[in-house]
Every structure is written in structure tokens, then in C-alpha cells.
Coordinates of C-alpha atoms (C1' of nucleotides) in Angstrom, one line a residue:
Chain A
M120 CA 0.0 0.0 0.0
T121 CA 1.8 3.1 -1.2
D122 CA 1.2 6.6 0.1
K123 CA -1.6 8.6 -1.3
P124 CA -0.3 10.3 -4.4
R125 CA -0.2 14.0 -3.7
T126 CA 0.0 14.7 -7.4
G127 CA -2.0 11.9 -8.9
L128 CA -4.2 12.4 -11.9
R129 CA -7.2 12.8 -9.6
E130 CA -5.7 15.7 -7.7
R131 CA -4.8 17.5 -10.9
Q132 CA -8.3 17.0 -12.3
K133 CA -9.8 18.5 -9.1
E134 CA -7.5 21.4 -9.3
D135 CA -8.5 21.9 -12.9
R136 CA -12.2 21.9 -12.1
R137 CA -11.7 24.3 -9.2
A138 CA -9.8 26.7 -11.5
R139 CA -12.4 26.4 -14.2
I140 CA -15.2 27.1 -11.9
I141 CA -13.5 30.1 -10.4
A142 CA -12.7 31.4 -13.9
A143 CA -16.2 31.0 -15.0
A144 CA -17.5 32.7 -11.9
R145 CA -15.2 35.6 -12.3
Q146 CA -16.3 36.0 -15.9
L147 CA -19.9 36.1 -14.8
F148 CA -19.6 38.2 -11.7
L149 CA -17.6 40.8 -13.5
K150 CA -18.9 41.1 -16.9
A151 CA -22.5 39.9 -16.9
G152 CA -25.3 41.5 -15.1
P153 CA -26.7 39.7 -12.1
E154 CA -29.3 37.9 -14.2
N155 CA -26.9 35.4 -15.7
I156 CA -25.2 34.6 -12.4
T157 CA -26.6 31.2 -11.6
I158 CA -24.9 28.2 -10.4
E159 CA -26.1 26.6 -13.6
A160 CA -24.5 29.2 -15.8
I161 CA -21.2 28.9 -13.9
A162 CA -21.3 25.2 -14.1
E163 CA -21.9 25.2 -17.8
I164 CA -19.1 27.5 -18.6
A165 CA -16.8 25.5 -16.4
G166 CA -17.9 22.3 -18.1
V167 CA -19.1 20.6 -14.9
S168 CA -22.5 19.9 -13.4
S169 CA -24.2 22.3 -11.1
V170 CA -24.0 19.7 -8.3
T171 CA -20.3 19.7 -8.7
V172 CA -20.1 23.4 -8.1
H173 CA -22.0 22.8 -4.9
N174 CA -19.8 20.0 -3.9
Y175 CA -16.7 22.2 -4.4
Y176 CA -17.9 25.5 -2.9
G177 CA -20.9 24.7 -0.9
T178 CA -23.1 27.7 -1.9
K179 CA -23.1 30.5 -4.4
S180 CA -21.6 32.7 -1.8
G181 CA -18.9 30.1 -1.4
V182 CA -17.9 30.6 -5.0
L183 CA -17.9 34.4 -4.3
L184 CA -15.8 34.0 -1.3
A185 CA -13.2 32.0 -3.2
L186 CA -13.1 34.8 -5.7
V187 CA -12.5 37.3 -3.0
A188 CA -9.8 35.1 -1.5
E189 CA -8.0 35.2 -4.7
S190 CA -7.7 39.0 -4.6
D191 CA -6.4 38.9 -1.0
R192 CA -2.9 38.5 -2.1
E193 CA -3.1 41.7 -4.1
L194 CA -4.7 43.6 -1.3
L195 CA -2.1 42.4 1.2
Y196 CA 0.7 43.4 -1.2
T197 CA -0.8 46.8 -1.8
M198 CA -1.3 47.3 1.9
R199 CA 2.2 46.5 2.8
H200 CA 3.6 48.6 0.0
D201 CA 1.4 51.7 0.3
L202 CA 1.1 51.8 4.1
L203 CA 4.8 51.7 4.7
G204 CA 6.1 54.5 6.9
K205 CA 3.7 57.1 5.5
S206 CA 1.8 57.9 8.6
R207 CA 2.5 60.2 11.5
D208 CA 0.1 58.7 14.0
P209 CA -2.5 55.9 14.2
G210 CA -5.2 58.1 13.0
D211 CA -3.3 58.9 9.8
L212 CA -2.5 55.3 9.4
L213 CA -6.1 54.2 9.7
M214 CA -7.2 56.8 7.1
H215 CA -4.7 55.4 4.6
F216 CA -5.8 51.9 5.5
L217 CA -9.5 52.5 4.8
S218 CA -8.7 54.3 1.7
I219 CA -6.8 51.4 0.3
V220 CA -9.4 48.9 1.3
C221 CA -12.2 50.8 -0.3
T222 CA -10.4 51.4 -3.5
H223 CA -9.4 47.8 -3.7
A224 CA -12.9 46.5 -3.0
L225 CA -14.5 48.5 -5.8
K226 CA -11.8 47.6 -8.2
H227 CA -12.8 44.0 -8.1
L228 CA -16.5 43.8 -7.3
D229 CA -19.4 46.2 -7.0
K230 CA -21.2 47.0 -3.7
V231 CA -24.1 44.7 -4.3
I232 CA -21.8 41.7 -4.6
W233 CA -19.8 42.9 -1.6
R234 CA -22.9 42.9 0.5
Q235 CA -23.4 39.3 -0.2
V236 CA -19.8 38.6 0.7
I237 CA -20.1 40.3 4.0
A238 CA -23.4 38.7 4.7
A239 CA -22.0 35.3 4.0
S240 CA -19.0 35.9 6.2
V241 CA -21.1 36.5 9.2
N242 CA -23.9 34.2 8.3
G243 CA -21.4 31.4 8.1
Q244 CA -23.6 28.5 6.9
D245 CA -20.4 27.0 5.7
P246 CA -17.7 27.3 8.4
R247 CA -15.1 27.8 5.8
F248 CA -16.3 31.2 5.0
G249 CA -15.8 32.7 8.4
K250 CA -12.4 31.1 8.7
L251 CA -11.3 32.5 5.3
Y252 CA -12.5 35.9 6.1
H253 CA -11.0 35.9 9.5
D254 CA -7.6 34.8 8.2
L255 CA -7.5 37.8 5.9
D256 CA -8.5 40.0 8.8
R257 CA -5.6 38.7 10.8
R258 CA -3.1 39.3 8.2
L259 CA -4.4 42.8 7.6
V260 CA -4.2 43.6 11.3
G261 CA -0.7 42.3 11.2
V262 CA 0.2 45.1 8.8
L263 CA -1.4 47.6 11.1
V264 CA 0.5 46.3 14.0
E265 CA 3.8 46.5 12.2
E266 CA 3.1 50.1 11.4
I267 CA 2.1 50.9 15.0
R268 CA 5.4 49.4 16.2
R269 CA 7.2 51.6 13.7
L270 CA 5.4 54.6 15.1
Q271 CA 6.4 53.5 18.6
A272 CA 10.0 53.0 17.6
S273 CA 10.1 56.5 16.1
G274 CA 8.8 57.9 19.4
L275 CA 5.6 59.1 17.6
W276 CA 3.4 57.0 19.8
P277 CA 3.8 55.9 23.4
A278 CA 5.6 52.6 23.7
E279 CA 3.4 51.5 26.6
S280 CA 0.5 50.8 24.2
D281 CA 0.1 47.1 23.3
A282 CA 0.5 47.3 19.5
T283 CA -1.5 44.1 18.9
Q284 CA -4.5 45.2 20.9
L285 CA -4.4 48.6 19.4
G286 CA -4.2 47.1 15.9
W287 CA -7.3 45.1 16.4
A288 CA -9.2 48.0 17.9
L289 CA -8.2 50.2 15.0
F290 CA -9.1 47.6 12.5
N291 CA -12.5 47.2 14.0
I292 CA -13.2 50.9 13.9
Q293 CA -12.1 51.1 10.3
N294 CA -14.1 48.0 9.4
A295 CA -17.3 49.5 10.8
R296 CA -16.9 52.4 8.3
F297 CA -16.0 50.0 5.5
I298 CA -19.2 48.1 6.1
E299 CA -21.1 51.3 6.2
F300 CA -19.6 52.3 2.9
I301 CA -20.5 49.0 1.4
S302 CA -24.0 48.8 2.9
S303 CA -25.3 52.0 1.2
D304 CA -25.2 53.1 -2.3
H305 CA -25.3 56.7 -1.2
I306 CA -22.0 56.7 0.7
D307 CA -18.9 57.3 -1.4
Q308 CA -15.4 56.8 -0.4
A309 CA -14.8 60.4 0.6
T310 CA -17.8 60.2 2.9
A311 CA -16.6 57.0 4.5
L312 CA -13.2 58.6 5.1
R313 CA -14.8 61.7 6.6
H314 CA -16.8 59.5 9.0
L315 CA -13.6 57.7 10.0
R316 CA -11.8 60.9 10.6
N317 CA -14.6 61.9 12.9
D318 CA -14.1 58.7 14.8
I319 CA -10.4 59.3 15.0
R320 CA -10.9 62.8 16.3
A321 CA -13.5 61.8 18.8
L322 CA -11.2 59.1 20.1
M323 CA -8.2 61.4 20.1
L324 CA -6.0 59.1 18.0
E325 CA -4.7 62.0 15.9
K326 CA -2.3 63.7 18.1
P327 CA -0.1 61.3 19.9
P328 CA -0.7 61.5 23.7
L329 CA 2.9 62.2 24.7
P330 CA 4.3 59.4 26.9
T331 CA 4.8 61.6 29.9
G332 CA 5.3 65.1 31.1
D333 CA 3.1 66.8 28.5
V334 CA -0.5 67.3 27.8
P335 CA -2.3 66.7 24.5
T336 CA -3.7 69.9 23.1
G337 CA -7.5 69.5 23.4
G338 CA -10.2 71.0 21.3
V339 CA -9.8 69.4 17.9
L340 CA -13.2 70.2 16.5
P341 CA -14.8 67.4 14.5
D342 CA -16.6 68.2 11.3
R343 CA -20.4 68.5 11.6
C344 CA -21.2 65.3 9.8
H345 CA -22.8 62.1 10.7
P346 CA -25.6 59.8 9.7
Chain B
M73 CA -66.8 60.3 -1.5
T74 CA -65.9 60.0 2.1
D75 CA -62.4 59.9 3.5
K76 CA -60.5 56.7 3.5
P77 CA -61.5 55.0 6.7
R78 CA -58.4 54.8 8.9
T79 CA -60.0 52.2 11.0
G80 CA -62.2 50.3 8.5
L81 CA -62.6 46.6 8.5
R82 CA -59.9 46.2 6.0
E83 CA -57.3 47.9 8.1
R84 CA -58.2 45.9 11.1
Q85 CA -57.9 42.7 9.1
K86 CA -54.5 43.6 7.9
E87 CA -53.4 44.4 11.4
D88 CA -54.8 41.1 12.5
R89 CA -52.9 39.2 9.8
R90 CA -49.7 41.0 10.6
A91 CA -50.1 40.1 14.2
R92 CA -51.0 36.5 13.5
I93 CA -48.0 36.1 11.2
I94 CA -45.6 37.5 13.7
A95 CA -47.1 35.4 16.5
A96 CA -46.7 32.3 14.3
A97 CA -43.2 33.2 13.4
R98 CA -42.2 33.8 17.0
Q99 CA -43.7 30.4 18.0
L100 CA -41.6 28.7 15.3
F101 CA -38.4 30.6 15.7
L102 CA -38.4 30.1 19.4
K103 CA -39.8 26.7 20.1
A104 CA -39.3 24.6 17.0
G105 CA -35.9 23.6 15.6
P106 CA -34.8 25.3 12.4
E107 CA -36.3 22.5 10.3
N108 CA -39.9 23.5 10.7
I109 CA -39.3 27.2 10.0
T110 CA -40.6 27.6 6.5
I111 CA -42.7 30.3 5.1
E112 CA -45.3 27.7 4.5
A113 CA -45.4 26.6 8.1
I114 CA -45.6 30.2 9.3
A115 CA -48.4 30.9 6.9
E116 CA -50.4 27.8 7.9
I117 CA -50.3 28.6 11.6
A118 CA -51.2 32.2 10.9
G119 CA -54.0 31.1 8.7
V120 CA -52.9 32.8 5.5
S121 CA -51.3 31.8 2.3
S122 CA -47.5 31.7 2.0
V123 CA -47.7 34.4 -0.7
T124 CA -49.4 36.7 1.8
V125 CA -46.5 36.3 4.1
H126 CA -44.3 37.4 1.3
N127 CA -46.5 40.3 0.5
Y128 CA -46.4 41.5 4.0
Y129 CA -42.8 41.0 4.9
G130 CA -41.0 40.5 1.7
T131 CA -38.7 37.7 2.7
K132 CA -38.2 35.2 5.4
S133 CA -35.6 37.5 6.8
G134 CA -38.2 40.2 6.7
V135 CA -40.4 38.3 9.1
L136 CA -37.3 37.8 11.3
L137 CA -36.5 41.5 11.2
A138 CA -40.1 42.3 12.3
L139 CA -39.6 40.0 15.2
V140 CA -36.5 41.7 16.2
A141 CA -38.1 45.1 15.8
E142 CA -40.7 44.1 18.3
S143 CA -38.1 43.5 21.0
D144 CA -36.4 46.9 20.3
R145 CA -38.7 48.7 22.7
E146 CA -37.6 46.4 25.4
L147 CA -33.9 46.7 24.6
L148 CA -34.2 50.5 24.6
Y149 CA -36.0 50.6 27.8
T150 CA -33.5 48.3 29.5
M151 CA -30.7 50.3 28.1
R152 CA -32.0 53.6 29.4
H153 CA -32.8 52.1 32.7
D154 CA -29.7 50.0 33.4
L155 CA -27.1 52.4 31.9
L156 CA -28.2 55.4 33.8
G157 CA -25.4 57.0 35.7
K158 CA -23.6 53.8 36.5
S159 CA -20.4 54.5 34.6
R160 CA -17.3 56.4 35.6
D161 CA -15.9 56.8 32.1
P162 CA -16.7 55.9 28.5
G163 CA -14.9 52.6 28.8
D164 CA -17.0 51.5 31.7
L165 CA -20.1 52.8 29.9
L166 CA -19.3 50.7 26.8
M167 CA -18.8 47.5 28.8
H168 CA -22.2 47.9 30.4
F169 CA -23.7 48.6 27.0
L170 CA -22.3 45.5 25.3
S171 CA -23.2 43.4 28.3
I172 CA -26.8 44.5 28.0
V173 CA -26.9 44.0 24.3
C174 CA -25.5 40.5 24.5
T175 CA -27.9 39.4 27.2
H176 CA -30.9 40.9 25.5
A177 CA -29.9 39.3 22.2
L178 CA -29.7 35.7 23.5
K179 CA -32.8 36.2 25.6
H180 CA -34.9 36.4 22.4
L181 CA -33.2 34.4 19.7
D182 CA -30.2 32.1 19.4
K183 CA -27.0 33.0 17.6
V184 CA -27.9 31.1 14.4
I185 CA -30.9 33.2 13.9
W186 CA -29.1 36.4 14.8
R187 CA -26.6 35.7 12.1
Q188 CA -29.3 35.7 9.6
V189 CA -30.6 39.0 11.1
I190 CA -27.2 40.7 10.8
A191 CA -26.6 39.3 7.3
A192 CA -30.0 40.6 6.2
S193 CA -29.3 44.0 7.6
V194 CA -26.2 44.4 5.5
N195 CA -27.3 42.5 2.5
G196 CA -30.4 44.8 2.3
Q197 CA -32.3 43.1 -0.5
D198 CA -35.2 44.9 1.0
P199 CA -34.3 48.5 1.8
R200 CA -36.7 48.4 4.8
F201 CA -34.3 46.1 6.7
G202 CA -31.4 48.5 6.6
K203 CA -33.5 51.3 7.6
L204 CA -35.1 49.5 10.5
Y205 CA -31.8 48.4 11.8
H206 CA -30.2 51.8 11.4
D207 CA -33.0 53.4 13.3
L208 CA -32.5 51.2 16.2
D209 CA -28.8 52.0 16.0
R210 CA -29.5 55.6 16.1
R211 CA -31.6 55.4 19.2
L212 CA -29.1 53.2 20.9
V213 CA -26.3 55.7 20.1
G214 CA -28.6 58.4 21.5
V215 CA -28.5 56.7 24.8
L216 CA -24.8 56.5 24.7
V217 CA -24.5 60.1 23.8
E218 CA -26.8 61.1 26.8
E219 CA -24.5 59.2 29.1
I220 CA -21.4 60.8 27.7
R221 CA -22.9 64.2 28.2
R222 CA -23.6 63.2 31.8
L223 CA -20.0 62.2 32.2
Q224 CA -18.9 65.5 30.7
A225 CA -21.3 67.5 33.0
S226 CA -19.8 65.7 36.0
G227 CA -16.3 66.6 34.9
L228 CA -15.4 63.0 34.5
W229 CA -14.7 63.5 30.8
P230 CA -13.3 66.5 28.9
A231 CA -16.1 68.8 27.7
E232 CA -14.3 69.5 24.4
S233 CA -15.1 66.0 23.0
D234 CA -18.1 66.0 20.7
A235 CA -20.4 63.7 22.5
T236 CA -22.3 62.7 19.3
Q237 CA -19.1 61.7 17.4
L238 CA -17.7 59.9 20.4
G239 CA -21.1 58.1 20.8
W240 CA -20.9 56.7 17.2
A241 CA -17.3 55.7 17.5
L242 CA -17.9 53.9 20.7
F243 CA -21.0 52.2 19.4
N244 CA -19.1 50.9 16.4
I245 CA -16.3 49.5 18.5
Q246 CA -18.8 47.8 20.7
N247 CA -20.8 46.6 17.7
A248 CA -17.7 44.9 16.2
R249 CA -17.4 42.8 19.3
F250 CA -21.1 42.1 19.3
I251 CA -20.9 40.8 15.8
E252 CA -17.8 38.8 16.7
F253 CA -19.8 37.3 19.6
I254 CA -22.7 36.4 17.4
S255 CA -20.6 35.1 14.5
S256 CA -18.9 32.3 16.5
D257 CA -20.4 29.7 18.7
H258 CA -17.2 29.5 20.7
I259 CA -17.3 33.1 22.0
D260 CA -19.3 33.6 25.1
Q261 CA -20.4 36.8 26.6
A262 CA -17.5 37.0 29.0
T263 CA -15.0 36.6 26.1
A264 CA -16.7 39.3 24.1
L265 CA -16.5 41.6 27.1
R266 CA -12.8 40.8 27.6
H267 CA -12.1 41.6 24.0
L268 CA -13.9 44.9 24.4
R269 CA -12.0 45.7 27.5
N270 CA -8.8 45.2 25.6
D271 CA -10.0 47.6 22.9
I272 CA -10.9 50.2 25.5
R273 CA -7.5 49.9 27.2
A274 CA -5.7 50.1 23.9
L275 CA -7.6 53.2 23.0
M276 CA -7.1 54.7 26.5
L277 CA -10.8 55.2 27.1
E278 CA -10.6 54.0 30.6
K279 CA -9.0 56.7 32.5
P280 CA -10.4 60.1 31.5
P281 CA -7.6 62.2 30.0
L282 CA -8.0 65.2 32.3
P283 CA -9.0 68.3 30.5
T284 CA -5.9 70.3 31.3
G285 CA -3.0 70.6 33.6
D286 CA -2.7 66.9 34.4
V287 CA -1.3 63.8 32.9
P288 CA -3.0 60.5 32.5
T289 CA -1.2 57.7 34.3
G290 CA 0.2 55.6 31.6
G291 CA 0.9 51.9 31.6
V292 CA -2.4 50.2 31.9
L293 CA -1.5 46.7 30.9
P294 CA -4.0 45.0 28.7
D295 CA -4.7 41.3 29.2
R296 CA -2.9 38.8 27.0
C297 CA -5.9 37.8 25.0
H298 CA -6.9 38.0 21.4
P299 CA -8.1 36.0 18.5
Chain C
dA6 C1' -1.2 -6.0 -17.0
dC7 C1' -5.5 -6.8 -15.0
dA8 C1' -9.4 -7.2 -12.1
dA9 C1' -11.3 -5.5 -7.8
dA10 C1' -11.9 -1.4 -5.1
dA11 C1' -12.3 3.3 -4.3
dA12 C1' -13.2 7.8 -5.5
dC13 C1' -16.0 11.0 -7.4
dC14 C1' -18.9 13.1 -11.1
dT15 C1' -23.4 13.2 -13.0
dT16 C1' -28.2 12.3 -13.2
dT17 C1' -32.4 12.4 -11.0
dA18 C1' -35.8 13.8 -7.9
dG19 C1' -37.5 16.6 -4.3
dT20 C1' -37.9 20.8 -0.9
dC21 C1' -38.1 25.5 -0.3
dC22 C1' -37.6 30.4 -1.2
dA23 C1' -38.9 34.1 -4.2
dC24 C1' -41.5 36.3 -7.6
dA25 C1' -45.2 37.2 -11.1
dA26 C1' -49.6 37.1 -13.1
dA27 C1' -54.2 35.5 -13.2
dA28 C1' -58.4 34.4 -10.6
dA29 C1' -61.4 34.6 -6.8
dT30 C1' -63.1 36.9 -2.8
dT31 C1' -64.5 40.5 0.2
dT32 C1' -65.0 45.1 1.6
dT33 C1' -66.3 49.8 0.0
dT34 C1' -68.6 52.9 -2.3
dA35 C1' -72.3 55.1 -4.8
Chain D
dT204 C1' -77.8 46.4 -3.6
dA205 C1' -74.8 46.3 -7.5
dA206 C1' -70.6 48.1 -9.4
dA207 C1' -65.8 49.2 -8.1
dA208 C1' -61.7 48.7 -5.5
dA209 C1' -58.6 46.4 -2.7
dT210 C1' -56.5 42.3 -1.4
dT211 C1' -55.9 37.5 -0.9
dT212 C1' -55.3 33.1 -2.9
dT213 C1' -54.2 30.2 -6.8
dT214 C1' -51.2 28.8 -10.1
dG215 C1' -46.9 28.6 -12.3
dT216 C1' -41.8 29.5 -13.0
dG217 C1' -36.9 29.8 -11.9
dG218 C1' -33.2 28.9 -9.0
dA219 C1' -30.6 27.4 -4.7
dC220 C1' -29.7 23.6 -2.2
dT221 C1' -29.8 18.4 -0.7
dA222 C1' -29.9 13.4 -1.0
dA223 C1' -29.6 9.2 -3.3
dA224 C1' -28.7 6.3 -7.1
dG225 C1' -26.0 5.1 -11.1
dG226 C1' -22.0 5.2 -13.9
dT227 C1' -17.2 6.2 -15.1
dT228 C1' -12.4 6.7 -14.2
dT229 C1' -8.5 6.4 -11.5
dT230 C1' -6.0 3.5 -7.9
dT231 C1' -4.6 -0.3 -5.8
dG232 C1' -3.1 -5.0 -5.0
dT233 C1' -1.5 -9.0 -7.1

DNA sequence: ACAAAAACCTTTAGTCCACAAAAATTTTTA
DNA sequence: TAAAAATTTTTGTGGACTAAAGGTTTTTGT
């Protein structure tokens, strides 16, 4: 009894089908209107049966998630590249972060589709979804944390803060505004960023609270703007 | 031609059906397992056709949303009552807030159902959902803002902060942890609260930064705990 | 190399949600 | 009380999803 062949014909066929299904899905989700986006249509283009699509990806949202997962690499690369050392404080950092996320999101899919993605990520019928999404979150937070550490190393932010904790907190704040951005057709990127800036000002994340012996200048007046 | 009767037989019948549908839905969502929860089943108990359920509430999630909306009053009442003047700072306030929200949520529906609710609120096939949910949010934030003003009036928090902005920012931070709580079966209320406390510490919302002439004591060490 | 075994895709059939249009019923109105 | 209006039910269609049966191809053991 030999080992299971990791690269047998069967494995390659599966990988092929996976790829074909994703390619077909991308073609439909991007080009075609929402009318033609049926499991059936995807299956036909991919040259498999609709049941196979289900077996591979669970649900229609599952196919979508896989599509999103593919663009993760790109987002992560962009994030690492564009976020590097450009910020003076966590507030600044977060503004850049949200800006990149929004731009990236709309570059690949439109809001209507993103709503389904987010809904699927919380609804989690298939546990794979939640996990996939959470993994991306973790890596994104990792980038934030690195930058926070950089700020701390430069003396721009108090070293007592736990960078990891702050990274998650900041990420959540930003994510709330991203979801708001996605949830409504009326909210454009500039508005989302304005809302985030208000959050930052209200939480006093803009001017670094100096580690000791000094007092942050109060009275940063937030814009009059909120839902 | 007389005025449209605001209380004609027709109106009363509609109200009756609405009530019967909601009652039937509650019965099924609470008692029965998820298997029996079909539009058909709800319609049968309510004594109407399944199409009527659709006409009244749009989708299955719509019925669910209506159910949630009903418990809003209670949550708001509890919130106003239990939050009143018990907090020493915004961090404290937010911990109480999340605690009340989590308790209230599980008292009425289980996590699986809540996931659908949240998914529907962002997915927004029916625009009513988003609006309903957002209205509740606004009123909840209102409660937060009142309490923040109270803190400011008592000199426990700098008066320069814009209470409304801070209210929304705090609400979003808390909401992220609530969604985390709902999204996973493994996270209990205590864990969610612990995560929120870490957020609060990282953001330095615990000790009020004194308005002027004093320095916040640094070095509040956050727990070692995060996803 | 070959036959048995295992893997796995497709077909088939069925449930349910969602939606639309026609048909039937009941309240309103004149 | 009969016509008109409103609203429900009936009927029918499409698509997501699931389960089971059937068939084909790769693997495996000799």
C-alpha cells in the first residue's frame, strides 16, 4: 500500500475543475449582469454539473468567497507597500488603510456583490467562509500592528500601548466604516473617510498623547457630519 | 366620496394578519428547531397563504426583522434604565452597553438566527431592513450620547469632546465585538466583554484624560488575549 | 497487466424560497 | 344592492440547495 499520491491524476483534475469554476465565476460576476449569475451558468461555462459546483464550494456565496480570497494577495501586497512609513500617527495610518481597502474593494466587485460577501462571512452557513475571512483580517491587522510598532519605535506614539491590541481595535473601527460604505449606495469613499476621521478625532487618535510630562492639546473640533 | 377609513374593517384585518404572522413566526423561531421554519409553516399557523406572508414581509428574513423590531422597545427601555449614571468613564459605559446588548440578544433568539438577522441587515435586498436596523442603532447611540454628556457634565470626561461623534465611534467599537460574539459559537459573553475591554485599554478610554494641567497615568497593561 | 476497489462526477428527484400574473373573494362605495 | 376597488389566494416558473442512485475513471493489489 503506497502513500496517497499528492499529485495523482485525480488531484490534478480536481484542481483543474476548481480553477475552471472560479474562472467561469469571475467572468460572470464581473462582466455579466446579475441575471446570468446562476450556479447553472457557472457550471456550464466551467464544463461541470451544477451539483459539482455545490460540492466544491458549498453555496453560491462560497464561490464568491473563493473569488475574493484570490484578490487577497493583491490587497495584502498593496497594503504592505502603500502603508509603509507614510503615517505620523495611528489616525493617519487608519485613514490610509481604509482608503486602500475601499479602492481595492470596488476595483474588483461592486457594492451589491460585496454585501453578499459580508453577509456570507457573518452568516457562516459554511464554516469555511468565516475562517477564510478571519484569516484575511488577521493578516491585515498584522500590517497595522507593524506600522504601529514603527510609530512607537520612532517615538511618535507611546511605547506602553500594546500594539497588537491597538491594531485590532483600530481595525474594527475602520471595518465598521467600510461596512457602512458597502451597505449603502449613497455613501462614497470620501464620505466614509470623513466619518472615519470623525471617529479618530473623537477618540483622540490623531495627536499622539505624549508618553509623559506633557498634555495633549485639546479642542480638535470634528466636522459636523454624521448619519 | 368620504375619506379613506383609517379604521375600516380592511385595516383591522390587515393588522390582524400581521399580528398572526408575527405570532406564528415567534412560535416557530423560538420553540421549533430550524427544520420547521418555513414560510409555508408560518403561513399555515397564521391562517394565511404563503404568498401573503411574502406580500407582508418581503422575505423570510423580513419576518425575522419584524420579530427583532418588536423587541427593540424592550432593549431600549432596558438600556435607558440600566445604563443610567452607573459609569465612571466611556470605557465603563461601553462595557455595560455591550453586556446589556448580548444578554438581550440571547434572551430572544439564538446565535444562528441572529446571524441571519445581521446578514439581512447588511445584505439589504429589502431596503426596509437596513432602515429599520439603522433606526435602532441611532436610538441606541442616542442613549450612549446622553450618558457621555452626563460624564462631561460631571467633569469626568473632557467637555471638548463632541459627544455625538464619540457616541458613534464607541458604538461601532462595541458593535464589532457584538458581531464577533454572534458570529462564532465559541465566543461567550465573557469573552466578548474581555475583548472589548482590551479595545478600551488600547484606546485609552478607561482613565479620563484630564481636561488640562494633568497627565493621565500611563501603563495600563492589557490582558494577553486576542483571536 | 488486469481485475477489484475506491473515488467522485453526473443524473435524477425533491424541498423550499422568491416572484409574477391570473383568478377569486371580500370590503367599499355610490 | 350592484358596481368598483382592494387584497388574498391560486397557479406557475426559476433557481438554490440536498440526497440518493448510477455510472465512469483512477487507484490499488497482485
